[in-house]
């Protein structure tokens, strides 16, 4: 194999690994959503039969945090995250690419900042052996993993997208064609397509 072919193979493997990471995080978020549903249903129906889940509210809230943060990267890459793109939607060509790069750089900076502090909080909870204050004495770092892990995966997704846009590719979160008219945009949004 030539060096160019090796580079293409490595790039393809990296792309599949990153896409698998985002999809896996999305599936994990879905699993936590199902867990929330199961916990809430058992707690609701269980009242009729004197069945109780100790610390059920705690488990539901931990699942909710994990679901929300683990789903961020997949939602972002699929273009389903709410974005305010009033300025970006009006730009075309090189000015749009520059504006996307600036927006992604700012977003990546903020998310990396929060990721660093979330990871530090999770590490400190593990290091100091912090325990949950509820009925079940669970090490606090375990439910915090969904929070810090979801932010870490979102950071990777933002950097991935930034590198892609810097290389001149169209952002993966953009839906519709670049030549879409405002009327076509409104029609796509009315039909349920993301903005």
JSON list of C-alpha atoms in Angstrom, two decimals:
[
{"chain": "A", "resi": 1, "resn": "UNK", "atom": "CA", "xyz": [0.00, 0.00, 0.00]},
{"chain": "A", "resi": 2, "resn": "UNK", "atom": "CA", "xyz": [1.10, 3.51, -0.66]},
{"chain": "A", "resi": 3, "resn": "UNK", "atom": "CA", "xyz": [1.36, 6.15, 2.01]},
{"chain": "A", "resi": 4, "resn": "UNK", "atom": "CA", "xyz": [-1.70, 7.94, 0.58]},
{"chain": "A", "resi": 5, "resn": "UNK", "atom": "CA", "xyz": [-3.77, 4.76, 0.74]},
{"chain": "A", "resi": 6, "resn": "UNK", "atom": "CA", "xyz": [-2.67, 4.20, 4.35]},
{"chain": "A", "resi": 7, "resn": "UNK", "atom": "CA", "xyz": [-3.75, 7.75, 5.22]},
{"chain": "A", "resi": 8, "resn": "UNK", "atom": "CA", "xyz": [-7.16, 7.24, 3.59]},
{"chain": "A", "resi": 9, "resn": "UNK", "atom": "CA", "xyz": [-7.63, 3.94, 5.40]},
{"chain": "A", "resi": 10, "resn": "UNK", "atom": "CA", "xyz": [-6.72, 5.52, 8.74]},
{"chain": "A", "resi": 11, "resn": "UNK", "atom": "CA", "xyz": [-9.05, 8.46, 8.07]},
{"chain": "A", "resi": 12, "resn": "UNK", "atom": "CA", "xyz": [-11.87, 6.06, 7.20]},
{"chain": "A", "resi": 13, "resn": "UNK", "atom": "CA", "xyz": [-11.29, 4.04, 10.36]},
{"chain": "A", "resi": 14, "resn": "UNK", "atom": "CA", "xyz": [-11.20, 7.20, 12.47]},
{"chain": "A", "resi": 15, "resn": "UNK", "atom": "CA", "xyz": [-14.42, 8.47, 10.84]},
{"chain": "A", "resi": 16, "resn": "UNK", "atom": "CA", "xyz": [-16.20, 5.16, 11.55]},
{"chain": "A", "resi": 17, "resn": "UNK", "atom": "CA", "xyz": [-14.90, 5.13, 15.14]},
{"chain": "A", "resi": 18, "resn": "UNK", "atom": "CA", "xyz": [-16.09, 8.70, 15.78]},
{"chain": "A", "resi": 19, "resn": "UNK", "atom": "CA", "xyz": [-19.47, 8.09, 14.17]},
{"chain": "A", "resi": 20, "resn": "UNK", "atom": "CA", "xyz": [-19.77, 4.90, 16.24]},
{"chain": "A", "resi": 21, "resn": "UNK", "atom": "CA", "xyz": [-18.94, 6.86, 19.39]},
{"chain": "A", "resi": 22, "resn": "UNK", "atom": "CA", "xyz": [-21.66, 9.44, 18.69]},
{"chain": "A", "resi": 23, "resn": "UNK", "atom": "CA", "xyz": [-24.20, 6.74, 17.80]},
{"chain": "A", "resi": 24, "resn": "UNK", "atom": "CA", "xyz": [-23.27, 4.66, 20.85]},
{"chain": "A", "resi": 25, "resn": "UNK", "atom": "CA", "xyz": [-23.72, 7.69, 23.10]},
{"chain": "A", "resi": 26, "resn": "UNK", "atom": "CA", "xyz": [-27.12, 8.29, 21.46]},
{"chain": "A", "resi": 27, "resn": "UNK", "atom": "CA", "xyz": [-28.15, 4.70, 22.14]},
{"chain": "A", "resi": 28, "resn": "UNK", "atom": "CA", "xyz": [-26.92, 4.99, 25.73]},
{"chain": "A", "resi": 29, "resn": "UNK", "atom": "CA", "xyz": [-29.10, 8.10, 26.12]},
{"chain": "A", "resi": 30, "resn": "UNK", "atom": "CA", "xyz": [-32.03, 6.07, 24.81]},
{"chain": "A", "resi": 31, "resn": "UNK", "atom": "CA", "xyz": [-31.35, 3.31, 27.33]},
{"chain": "A", "resi": 32, "resn": "UNK", "atom": "CA", "xyz": [-31.36, 5.87, 30.14]},
{"chain": "A", "resi": 33, "resn": "UNK", "atom": "CA", "xyz": [-34.66, 7.23, 28.83]},
{"chain": "A", "resi": 34, "resn": "UNK", "atom": "CA", "xyz": [-36.13, 3.73, 29.01]},
{"chain": "A", "resi": 35, "resn": "UNK", "atom": "CA", "xyz": [-34.76, 3.34, 32.54]},
{"chain": "A", "resi": 36, "resn": "UNK", "atom": "CA", "xyz": [-36.46, 6.59, 33.57]},
{"chain": "A", "resi": 37, "resn": "UNK", "atom": "CA", "xyz": [-39.72, 5.32, 32.09]},
{"chain": "A", "resi": 38, "resn": "UNK", "atom": "CA", "xyz": [-39.36, 1.98, 33.90]},
{"chain": "A", "resi": 39, "resn": "UNK", "atom": "CA", "xyz": [-38.53, 3.56, 37.25]},
{"chain": "A", "resi": 40, "resn": "UNK", "atom": "CA", "xyz": [-41.38, 6.06, 37.02]},
{"chain": "A", "resi": 41, "resn": "UNK", "atom": "CA", "xyz": [-43.89, 3.38, 35.97]},
{"chain": "A", "resi": 42, "resn": "UNK", "atom": "CA", "xyz": [-42.86, 1.02, 38.78]},
{"chain": "A", "resi": 43, "resn": "UNK", "atom": "CA", "xyz": [-43.05, 3.88, 41.28]},
{"chain": "A", "resi": 44, "resn": "UNK", "atom": "CA", "xyz": [-46.47, 4.98, 40.00]},
{"chain": "A", "resi": 45, "resn": "UNK", "atom": "CA", "xyz": [-48.08, 1.57, 39.66]},
{"chain": "A", "resi": 46, "resn": "UNK", "atom": "CA", "xyz": [-46.18, 0.24, 42.67]},
{"chain": "A", "resi": 47, "resn": "UNK", "atom": "CA", "xyz": [-48.06, 2.60, 44.96]},
{"chain": "A", "resi": 48, "resn": "UNK", "atom": "CA", "xyz": [-51.20, 0.58, 44.32]},
{"chain": "A", "resi": 49, "resn": "UNK", "atom": "CA", "xyz": [-49.45, -2.58, 45.56]},
{"chain": "A", "resi": 50, "resn": "UNK", "atom": "CA", "xyz": [-47.27, -1.08, 48.31]},
{"chain": "A", "resi": 51, "resn": "UNK", "atom": "CA", "xyz": [-44.20, -1.59, 46.11]},
{"chain": "A", "resi": 52, "resn": "UNK", "atom": "CA", "xyz": [-41.48, 1.01, 46.48]},
{"chain": "A", "resi": 53, "resn": "UNK", "atom": "CA", "xyz": [-38.09, 1.54, 44.85]},
{"chain": "A", "resi": 54, "resn": "UNK", "atom": "CA", "xyz": [-35.68, 2.83, 47.50]},
{"chain": "A", "resi": 55, "resn": "UNK", "atom": "CA", "xyz": [-34.25, 6.12, 46.24]},
{"chain": "A", "resi": 56, "resn": "UNK", "atom": "CA", "xyz": [-36.27, 5.80, 43.03]},
{"chain": "A", "resi": 57, "resn": "UNK", "atom": "CA", "xyz": [-36.33, 9.58, 42.61]},
{"chain": "A", "resi": 58, "resn": "UNK", "atom": "CA", "xyz": [-32.55, 9.68, 42.92]},
{"chain": "A", "resi": 59, "resn": "UNK", "atom": "CA", "xyz": [-32.09, 6.96, 40.31]},
{"chain": "A", "resi": 60, "resn": "UNK", "atom": "CA", "xyz": [-34.54, 8.69, 37.96]},
{"chain": "A", "resi": 61, "resn": "UNK", "atom": "CA", "xyz": [-32.73, 12.02, 38.30]},
{"chain": "A", "resi": 62, "resn": "UNK", "atom": "CA", "xyz": [-29.32, 10.40, 37.73]},
{"chain": "A", "resi": 63, "resn": "UNK", "atom": "CA", "xyz": [-30.68, 8.65, 34.65]},
{"chain": "A", "resi": 64, "resn": "UNK", "atom": "CA", "xyz": [-32.14, 11.95, 33.43]},
{"chain": "A", "resi": 65, "resn": "UNK", "atom": "CA", "xyz": [-28.76, 13.71, 33.73]},
{"chain": "A", "resi": 66, "resn": "UNK", "atom": "CA", "xyz": [-26.99, 10.85, 31.93]},
{"chain": "A", "resi": 67, "resn": "UNK", "atom": "CA", "xyz": [-29.65, 10.80, 29.20]},
{"chain": "A", "resi": 68, "resn": "UNK", "atom": "CA", "xyz": [-29.46, 14.54, 28.61]},
{"chain": "A", "resi": 69, "resn": "UNK", "atom": "CA", "xyz": [-25.68, 14.75, 28.41]},
{"chain": "A", "resi": 70, "resn": "UNK", "atom": "CA", "xyz": [-24.98, 11.49, 26.56]},
{"chain": "A", "resi": 71, "resn": "UNK", "atom": "CA", "xyz": [-27.45, 12.46, 23.85]},
{"chain": "A", "resi": 72, "resn": "UNK", "atom": "CA", "xyz": [-25.82, 15.83, 23.09]},
{"chain": "A", "resi": 73, "resn": "UNK", "atom": "CA", "xyz": [-23.13, 14.74, 20.60]},
{"chain": "A", "resi": 74, "resn": "UNK", "atom": "CA", "xyz": [-25.45, 12.53, 18.56]},
{"chain": "A", "resi": 75, "resn": "UNK", "atom": "CA", "xyz": [-28.10, 15.23, 18.51]},
{"chain": "A", "resi": 76, "resn": "UNK", "atom": "CA", "xyz": [-25.53, 17.85, 17.46]},
{"chain": "A", "resi": 77, "resn": "UNK", "atom": "CA", "xyz": [-24.02, 15.78, 14.63]},
{"chain": "A", "resi": 78, "resn": "UNK", "atom": "CA", "xyz": [-27.47, 14.88, 13.26]},
{"chain": "A", "resi": 79, "resn": "UNK", "atom": "CA", "xyz": [-28.54, 18.52, 13.10]},
{"chain": "A", "resi": 80, "resn": "UNK", "atom": "CA", "xyz": [-31.35, 18.05, 15.59]},
{"chain": "A", "resi": 81, "resn": "UNK", "atom": "CA", "xyz": [-29.96, 20.40, 18.23]},
{"chain": "A", "resi": 82, "resn": "UNK", "atom": "CA", "xyz": [-31.60, 23.80, 18.38]},
{"chain": "A", "resi": 83, "resn": "UNK", "atom": "CA", "xyz": [-29.29, 26.36, 16.83]},
{"chain": "A", "resi": 84, "resn": "UNK", "atom": "CA", "xyz": [-29.88, 30.03, 16.31]},
{"chain": "A", "resi": 85, "resn": "UNK", "atom": "CA", "xyz": [-28.60, 30.42, 12.79]},
{"chain": "A", "resi": 86, "resn": "UNK", "atom": "CA", "xyz": [-30.28, 33.63, 11.66]},
{"chain": "A", "resi": 87, "resn": "UNK", "atom": "CA", "xyz": [-26.95, 35.13, 10.59]},
{"chain": "A", "resi": 88, "resn": "UNK", "atom": "CA", "xyz": [-25.35, 31.93, 9.29]},
{"chain": "A", "resi": 89, "resn": "UNK", "atom": "CA", "xyz": [-28.37, 31.08, 7.14]},
{"chain": "A", "resi": 90, "resn": "UNK", "atom": "CA", "xyz": [-28.00, 34.36, 5.28]},
{"chain": "A", "resi": 91, "resn": "UNK", "atom": "CA", "xyz": [-24.31, 33.90, 4.48]},
{"chain": "A", "resi": 92, "resn": "UNK", "atom": "CA", "xyz": [-22.89, 31.99, 1.51]},
{"chain": "A", "resi": 93, "resn": "UNK", "atom": "CA", "xyz": [-19.47, 30.78, 0.43]},
{"chain": "A", "resi": 94, "resn": "UNK", "atom": "CA", "xyz": [-16.30, 31.80, 2.25]},
{"chain": "A", "resi": 95, "resn": "UNK", "atom": "CA", "xyz": [-17.98, 34.25, 4.69]},
{"chain": "A", "resi": 96, "resn": "UNK", "atom": "CA", "xyz": [-20.30, 31.45, 5.83]},
{"chain": "A", "resi": 97, "resn": "UNK", "atom": "CA", "xyz": [-17.36, 29.08, 6.30]},
{"chain": "A", "resi": 98, "resn": "UNK", "atom": "CA", "xyz": [-15.51, 31.66, 8.40]},
{"chain": "A", "resi": 99, "resn": "UNK", "atom": "CA", "xyz": [-18.61, 32.36, 10.50]},
{"chain": "A", "resi": 100, "resn": "UNK", "atom": "CA", "xyz": [-19.12, 28.59, 11.05]},
{"chain": "A", "resi": 101, "resn": "UNK", "atom": "CA", "xyz": [-15.47, 28.25, 12.11]},
{"chain": "A", "resi": 102, "resn": "UNK", "atom": "CA", "xyz": [-15.82, 31.12, 14.58]},
{"chain": "A", "resi": 103, "resn": "UNK", "atom": "CA", "xyz": [-19.08, 29.72, 15.99]},
{"chain": "A", "resi": 104, "resn": "UNK", "atom": "CA", "xyz": [-17.66, 26.20, 16.32]},
{"chain": "A", "resi": 105, "resn": "UNK", "atom": "CA", "xyz": [-14.46, 27.51, 17.92]},
{"chain": "A", "resi": 106, "resn": "UNK", "atom": "CA", "xyz": [-16.42, 29.47, 20.54]},
{"chain": "A", "resi": 107, "resn": "UNK", "atom": "CA", "xyz": [-18.73, 26.50, 21.20]},
{"chain": "A", "resi": 108, "resn": "UNK", "atom": "CA", "xyz": [-15.80, 24.09, 21.48]},
{"chain": "A", "resi": 109, "resn": "UNK", "atom": "CA", "xyz": [-14.02, 26.46, 23.88]},
{"chain": "A", "resi": 110, "resn": "UNK", "atom": "CA", "xyz": [-17.01, 26.73, 26.19]},
{"chain": "A", "resi": 111, "resn": "UNK", "atom": "CA", "xyz": [-17.78, 23.01, 26.11]},
{"chain": "A", "resi": 112, "resn": "UNK", "atom": "CA", "xyz": [-14.12, 22.09, 26.72]},
{"chain": "A", "resi": 113, "resn": "UNK", "atom": "CA", "xyz": [-14.12, 24.44, 29.71]},
{"chain": "A", "resi": 114, "resn": "UNK", "atom": "CA", "xyz": [-17.22, 22.77, 31.17]},
{"chain": "A", "resi": 115, "resn": "UNK", "atom": "CA", "xyz": [-15.89, 19.31, 30.31]},
{"chain": "A", "resi": 116, "resn": "UNK", "atom": "CA", "xyz": [-12.68, 19.96, 32.21]},
{"chain": "A", "resi": 117, "resn": "UNK", "atom": "CA", "xyz": [-14.58, 21.03, 35.32]},
{"chain": "A", "resi": 118, "resn": "UNK", "atom": "CA", "xyz": [-17.10, 18.18, 35.05]},
{"chain": "A", "resi": 119, "resn": "UNK", "atom": "CA", "xyz": [-14.27, 15.67, 34.74]},
{"chain": "A", "resi": 120, "resn": "UNK", "atom": "CA", "xyz": [-12.49, 17.27, 37.71]},
{"chain": "A", "resi": 121, "resn": "UNK", "atom": "CA", "xyz": [-15.69, 17.08, 39.78]},
{"chain": "A", "resi": 122, "resn": "UNK", "atom": "CA", "xyz": [-16.15, 13.40, 38.88]},
{"chain": "A", "resi": 123, "resn": "UNK", "atom": "CA", "xyz": [-12.50, 12.65, 39.66]},
{"chain": "A", "resi": 124, "resn": "UNK", "atom": "CA", "xyz": [-12.72, 14.49, 42.99]},
{"chain": "A", "resi": 125, "resn": "UNK", "atom": "CA", "xyz": [-15.86, 12.52, 43.91]},
{"chain": "A", "resi": 126, "resn": "UNK", "atom": "CA", "xyz": [-13.94, 9.31, 43.23]},
{"chain": "A", "resi": 127, "resn": "UNK", "atom": "CA", "xyz": [-10.79, 10.51, 45.01]},
{"chain": "A", "resi": 128, "resn": "UNK", "atom": "CA", "xyz": [-12.63, 11.66, 48.15]},
{"chain": "A", "resi": 129, "resn": "UNK", "atom": "CA", "xyz": [-15.07, 8.72, 48.06]},
{"chain": "A", "resi": 130, "resn": "UNK", "atom": "CA", "xyz": [-18.13, 11.01, 48.04]},
{"chain": "A", "resi": 131, "resn": "UNK", "atom": "CA", "xyz": [-21.36, 9.13, 48.60]},
{"chain": "A", "resi": 132, "resn": "UNK", "atom": "CA", "xyz": [-24.91, 10.02, 47.61]},
{"chain": "A", "resi": 133, "resn": "UNK", "atom": "CA", "xyz": [-26.95, 11.54, 50.42]},
{"chain": "A", "resi": 134, "resn": "UNK", "atom": "CA", "xyz": [-30.12, 9.58, 49.65]},
{"chain": "A", "resi": 135, "resn": "UNK", "atom": "CA", "xyz": [-31.45, 6.25, 50.88]},
{"chain": "A", "resi": 136, "resn": "UNK", "atom": "CA", "xyz": [-28.95, 4.28, 48.80]},
{"chain": "A", "resi": 137, "resn": "UNK", "atom": "CA", "xyz": [-25.32, 5.10, 49.59]},
{"chain": "A", "resi": 138, "resn": "UNK", "atom": "CA", "xyz": [-23.96, 5.03, 46.05]},
{"chain": "A", "resi": 139, "resn": "UNK", "atom": "CA", "xyz": [-20.52, 6.45, 45.19]},
{"chain": "A", "resi": 140, "resn": "UNK", "atom": "CA", "xyz": [-21.33, 9.80, 43.61]},
{"chain": "A", "resi": 141, "resn": "UNK", "atom": "CA", "xyz": [-18.79, 9.46, 40.81]},
{"chain": "A", "resi": 142, "resn": "UNK", "atom": "CA", "xyz": [-20.86, 6.69, 39.21]},
{"chain": "A", "resi": 143, "resn": "UNK", "atom": "CA", "xyz": [-23.88, 8.86, 38.27]},
{"chain": "A", "resi": 144, "resn": "UNK", "atom": "CA", "xyz": [-21.52, 11.76, 37.48]},
{"chain": "A", "resi": 145, "resn": "UNK", "atom": "CA", "xyz": [-19.90, 9.68, 34.71]},
{"chain": "A", "resi": 146, "resn": "UNK", "atom": "CA", "xyz": [-22.89, 10.27, 32.43]},
{"chain": "A", "resi": 147, "resn": "UNK", "atom": "CA", "xyz": [-22.56, 14.03, 32.89]},
{"chain": "A", "resi": 148, "resn": "UNK", "atom": "CA", "xyz": [-18.80, 14.29, 32.38]},
{"chain": "A", "resi": 149, "resn": "UNK", "atom": "CA", "xyz": [-18.73, 11.56, 29.72]},
{"chain": "A", "resi": 150, "resn": "UNK", "atom": "CA", "xyz": [-21.49, 13.20, 27.71]},
{"chain": "A", "resi": 151, "resn": "UNK", "atom": "CA", "xyz": [-19.67, 16.54, 27.79]},
{"chain": "A", "resi": 152, "resn": "UNK", "atom": "CA", "xyz": [-16.41, 14.85, 26.73]},
{"chain": "A", "resi": 153, "resn": "UNK", "atom": "CA", "xyz": [-18.12, 13.21, 23.75]},
{"chain": "A", "resi": 154, "resn": "UNK", "atom": "CA", "xyz": [-19.74, 16.54, 22.81]},
{"chain": "A", "resi": 155, "resn": "UNK", "atom": "CA", "xyz": [-16.29, 18.18, 22.97]},
{"chain": "A", "resi": 156, "resn": "UNK", "atom": "CA", "xyz": [-14.95, 15.55, 20.58]},
{"chain": "A", "resi": 157, "resn": "UNK", "atom": "CA", "xyz": [-17.92, 16.11, 18.25]},
{"chain": "A", "resi": 158, "resn": "UNK", "atom": "CA", "xyz": [-17.38, 19.88, 18.21]},
{"chain": "A", "resi": 159, "resn": "UNK", "atom": "CA", "xyz": [-13.67, 19.53, 17.47]},
{"chain": "A", "resi": 160, "resn": "UNK", "atom": "CA", "xyz": [-14.46, 16.93, 14.80]},
{"chain": "A", "resi": 161, "resn": "UNK", "atom": "CA", "xyz": [-16.93, 19.31, 13.18]},
{"chain": "A", "resi": 162, "resn": "UNK", "atom": "CA", "xyz": [-14.51, 22.24, 13.44]},
{"chain": "A", "resi": 163, "resn": "UNK", "atom": "CA", "xyz": [-11.75, 20.27, 11.67]},
{"chain": "A", "resi": 164, "resn": "UNK", "atom": "CA", "xyz": [-14.23, 19.22, 8.98]},
{"chain": "A", "resi": 165, "resn": "UNK", "atom": "CA", "xyz": [-15.41, 22.80, 8.33]},
{"chain": "A", "resi": 166, "resn": "UNK", "atom": "CA", "xyz": [-11.82, 24.12, 8.31]},
{"chain": "A", "resi": 167, "resn": "UNK", "atom": "CA", "xyz": [-11.07, 21.54, 5.59]},
{"chain": "A", "resi": 168, "resn": "UNK", "atom": "CA", "xyz": [-13.86, 23.06, 3.51]},
{"chain": "A", "resi": 169, "resn": "UNK", "atom": "CA", "xyz": [-16.57, 20.47, 4.05]},
{"chain": "A", "resi": 170, "resn": "UNK", "atom": "CA", "xyz": [-20.17, 21.33, 4.72]},
{"chain": "A", "resi": 171, "resn": "UNK", "atom": "CA", "xyz": [-21.17, 20.99, 8.40]},
{"chain": "A", "resi": 172, "resn": "UNK", "atom": "CA", "xyz": [-22.84, 17.65, 9.09]},
{"chain": "A", "resi": 173, "resn": "UNK", "atom": "CA", "xyz": [-25.53, 19.34, 11.16]},
{"chain": "A", "resi": 174, "resn": "UNK", "atom": "CA", "xyz": [-26.74, 21.45, 8.22]},
{"chain": "A", "resi": 175, "resn": "UNK", "atom": "CA", "xyz": [-29.84, 20.16, 6.54]},
{"chain": "A", "resi": 176, "resn": "UNK", "atom": "CA", "xyz": [-31.10, 21.15, 3.15]},
{"chain": "A", "resi": 177, "resn": "UNK", "atom": "CA", "xyz": [-29.10, 22.26, 0.16]},
{"chain": "A", "resi": 178, "resn": "UNK", "atom": "CA", "xyz": [-26.85, 25.33, 0.18]},
{"chain": "A", "resi": 179, "resn": "UNK", "atom": "CA", "xyz": [-29.02, 26.89, -2.56]},
{"chain": "A", "resi": 180, "resn": "UNK", "atom": "CA", "xyz": [-32.26, 26.42, -0.63]},
{"chain": "A", "resi": 181, "resn": "UNK", "atom": "CA", "xyz": [-34.62, 29.40, -0.86]},
{"chain": "A", "resi": 182, "resn": "UNK", "atom": "CA", "xyz": [-36.29, 30.83, 2.24]},
{"chain": "A", "resi": 183, "resn": "UNK", "atom": "CA", "xyz": [-39.62, 29.35, 1.11]},
{"chain": "A", "resi": 184, "resn": "UNK", "atom": "CA", "xyz": [-38.04, 25.90, 0.69]},
{"chain": "A", "resi": 185, "resn": "UNK", "atom": "CA", "xyz": [-36.48, 26.28, 4.13]},
{"chain": "A", "resi": 186, "resn": "UNK", "atom": "CA", "xyz": [-39.85, 27.09, 5.72]},
{"chain": "A", "resi": 187, "resn": "UNK", "atom": "CA", "xyz": [-41.48, 24.17, 3.90]},
{"chain": "A", "resi": 188, "resn": "UNK", "atom": "CA", "xyz": [-38.77, 21.77, 5.14]},
{"chain": "A", "resi": 189, "resn": "UNK", "atom": "CA", "xyz": [-39.18, 23.02, 8.71]},
{"chain": "A", "resi": 190, "resn": "UNK", "atom": "CA", "xyz": [-42.99, 22.69, 8.47]},
{"chain": "A", "resi": 191, "resn": "UNK", "atom": "CA", "xyz": [-42.54, 19.06, 7.32]},
{"chain": "A", "resi": 192, "resn": "UNK", "atom": "CA", "xyz": [-40.49, 18.27, 10.43]},
{"chain": "A", "resi": 193, "resn": "UNK", "atom": "CA", "xyz": [-36.95, 18.67, 9.04]},
{"chain": "A", "resi": 194, "resn": "UNK", "atom": "CA", "xyz": [-34.46, 20.29, 11.39]},
{"chain": "A", "resi": 195, "resn": "UNK", "atom": "CA", "xyz": [-33.04, 23.74, 10.83]}
]
